[in-house]
Amino acid sequence: MSKKVITVFTNGMETSEKIVKLLCSKLERSGFSVVSEFSPDSELIMCIGGDGAFLAAVHEFDFPSVPFVGINTGHLGFFQEISPSQIDLFIENYKRRKFHIQHLKTVKACIAHDGESAEHVGLNEIIVKGRASTAIHLNISIGGSFIEYFSGDGILVATPAGSTAYNYSLGGSIVDPRLNLLQITPIAPMNTTAYRSFTSSILLPADLSFEVAPDYGDSHDIVICVDGAEYMYETVSHINICFSETLINLARFESYDFWNKVKAKFLDSAVAGK
C-alpha cells in the first residue's frame, strides 16, 4: 500500500526551517510521505510559520480543496492550529481522525477595465484604493441601489476569516467565522461638508451584491489589493465584489475554539500586564 502524502510549506525563516526538519522526520516515521511542492495526491497541506505563511500557501497552491493545518512559529496565528510542542499530539490525533473540517469562505472581485475583465480571489480581504495612497472617489452601490459617494483612502471588503486582520486594525468588527457575511470597512473616509461617507463598517448578507464604480480625477489608476498582493488597473469602469464559490478547508482539532483564540491573541497579554 502506498504511503499517504502530506505537503509541507514553510515561510523559510530559520525557526520554521528547524521545525520543518523535526516535523518531516516525525511524519516519515509515522508512515507518511512528505513533499514540499503541492501534489494532487496530497491529503493534507501543513504550513509552518504565521498567518502570512498560510496565506502564501493558499495563493501559491491556487486555493486547493485539500485541507490545511498550520504550525505557528509567527505571532498571531489565527489560521495556525498547532504549536511546535504539539507535533506528536497532532500526528496521533490526525492518524486517529480526531479532527473536523472548518470551511472558510473566500471573497471575489470581478473587475471591468479597458473593455476587458479580470478576477481575483482572496481569503482575508480585497481592498480597492488609489495609486500611491492618494485619495480615491467611489460610487458605491449595494444590491443594485446607489448608497454613497465615498471619498477617502479606500474600501476594504473582509470575509469573517479576515475580520481579525487589517479589518480589525481599521476599527472593523471581529466576526465569528460561522457567520455568512461580508464586512465593508472604510479606510480613512472623508466626512466633511464637501464629502459625506460612512465612517463605520457595513455588514452585508451573502446574497447581496456590492458594486464600486470609480469617479476619476487626475489619475485613472485603481489598485486592487488581495490578501496583501497589489494589482494595478487603468480605466476601471466598475468592480463587483461578492463571496466566491471557492472554499478553504482547515483541519481543526478538539482544543480549537475561535473565541478563546481571540481572547488569547488580543486580550491575554494586556490582562497579564496589569
Short mmCIF file of N, CA and C in Angstrom, two decimals, residues 4 9 31 73 103 113 118 153 157 160 164 167 184 188 191-192 210 216 234 274:
data_model
loop_
_atom_site.label_atom_id
_atom_site.label_comp_id
_atom_site.label_asym_id
_atom_site.label_seq_id
_atom_site.Cartn_x
_atom_site.Cartn_y
_atom_site.Cartn_z
N LYS A 4 0.65 7.66 2.50
CA LYS A 4 -0.17 8.85 2.39
C LYS A 4 0.75 10.07 2.28
N PHE A 9 4.73 23.20 3.75
CA PHE A 9 5.10 24.52 3.23
C PHE A 9 5.65 25.35 4.38
N GLY A 31 4.82 6.90 8.92
CA GLY A 31 4.30 6.25 7.73
C GLY A 31 3.82 7.16 6.63
N THR A 73 4.76 29.46 14.07
CA THR A 73 6.04 29.98 14.53
C THR A 73 6.07 31.50 14.38
N HIS A 103 -14.82 25.08 7.12
CA HIS A 103 -14.87 25.62 5.76
C HIS A 103 -14.83 27.15 5.82
N HIS A 113 -12.38 46.58 -17.00
CA HIS A 113 -11.42 47.65 -17.28
C HIS A 113 -11.00 47.60 -18.75
N ALA A 118 -11.21 41.05 -15.35
CA ALA A 118 -10.23 40.32 -14.53
C ALA A 118 -10.92 39.87 -13.26
N ASP A 153 -9.17 56.95 1.56
CA ASP A 153 -8.03 56.16 1.09
C ASP A 153 -8.45 54.88 0.39
N VAL A 157 -13.02 45.03 1.88
CA VAL A 157 -14.11 44.06 1.98
C VAL A 157 -13.53 42.79 2.58
N PRO A 160 -15.39 36.79 7.07
CA PRO A 160 -15.30 36.55 8.51
C PRO A 160 -13.89 36.12 8.94
N THR A 164 -10.29 39.60 11.64
CA THR A 164 -9.30 39.86 12.69
C THR A 164 -7.97 40.37 12.14
N ASN A 167 -8.78 44.47 8.70
CA ASN A 167 -10.11 44.99 9.03
C ASN A 167 -10.20 45.42 10.49
N ILE A 184 -17.81 45.51 5.01
CA ILE A 184 -17.25 46.61 4.23
C ILE A 184 -16.74 47.67 5.19
N ALA A 188 -9.79 55.45 6.14
CA ALA A 188 -9.64 56.91 6.25
C ALA A 188 -10.70 57.65 5.45
N ASN A 191 -15.29 62.86 5.89
CA ASN A 191 -16.65 63.17 6.33
C ASN A 191 -16.70 64.65 6.71
N THR A 192 -16.90 65.48 5.69
CA THR A 192 -16.89 66.94 5.86
C THR A 192 -18.13 67.51 5.17
N PHE A 210 -22.23 43.89 -3.94
CA PHE A 210 -21.57 45.14 -3.58
C PHE A 210 -20.79 45.61 -4.80
N TYR A 216 -13.21 59.22 -11.53
CA TYR A 216 -11.80 59.59 -11.72
C TYR A 216 -11.58 61.10 -11.65
N GLU A 234 -5.96 50.25 -15.06
CA GLU A 234 -6.28 51.58 -15.59
C GLU A 234 -7.70 51.57 -16.16
N LYS A 274 -1.27 43.78 33.69
CA LYS A 274 -1.81 44.64 34.75
C LYS A 274 -1.31 44.22 36.12
#
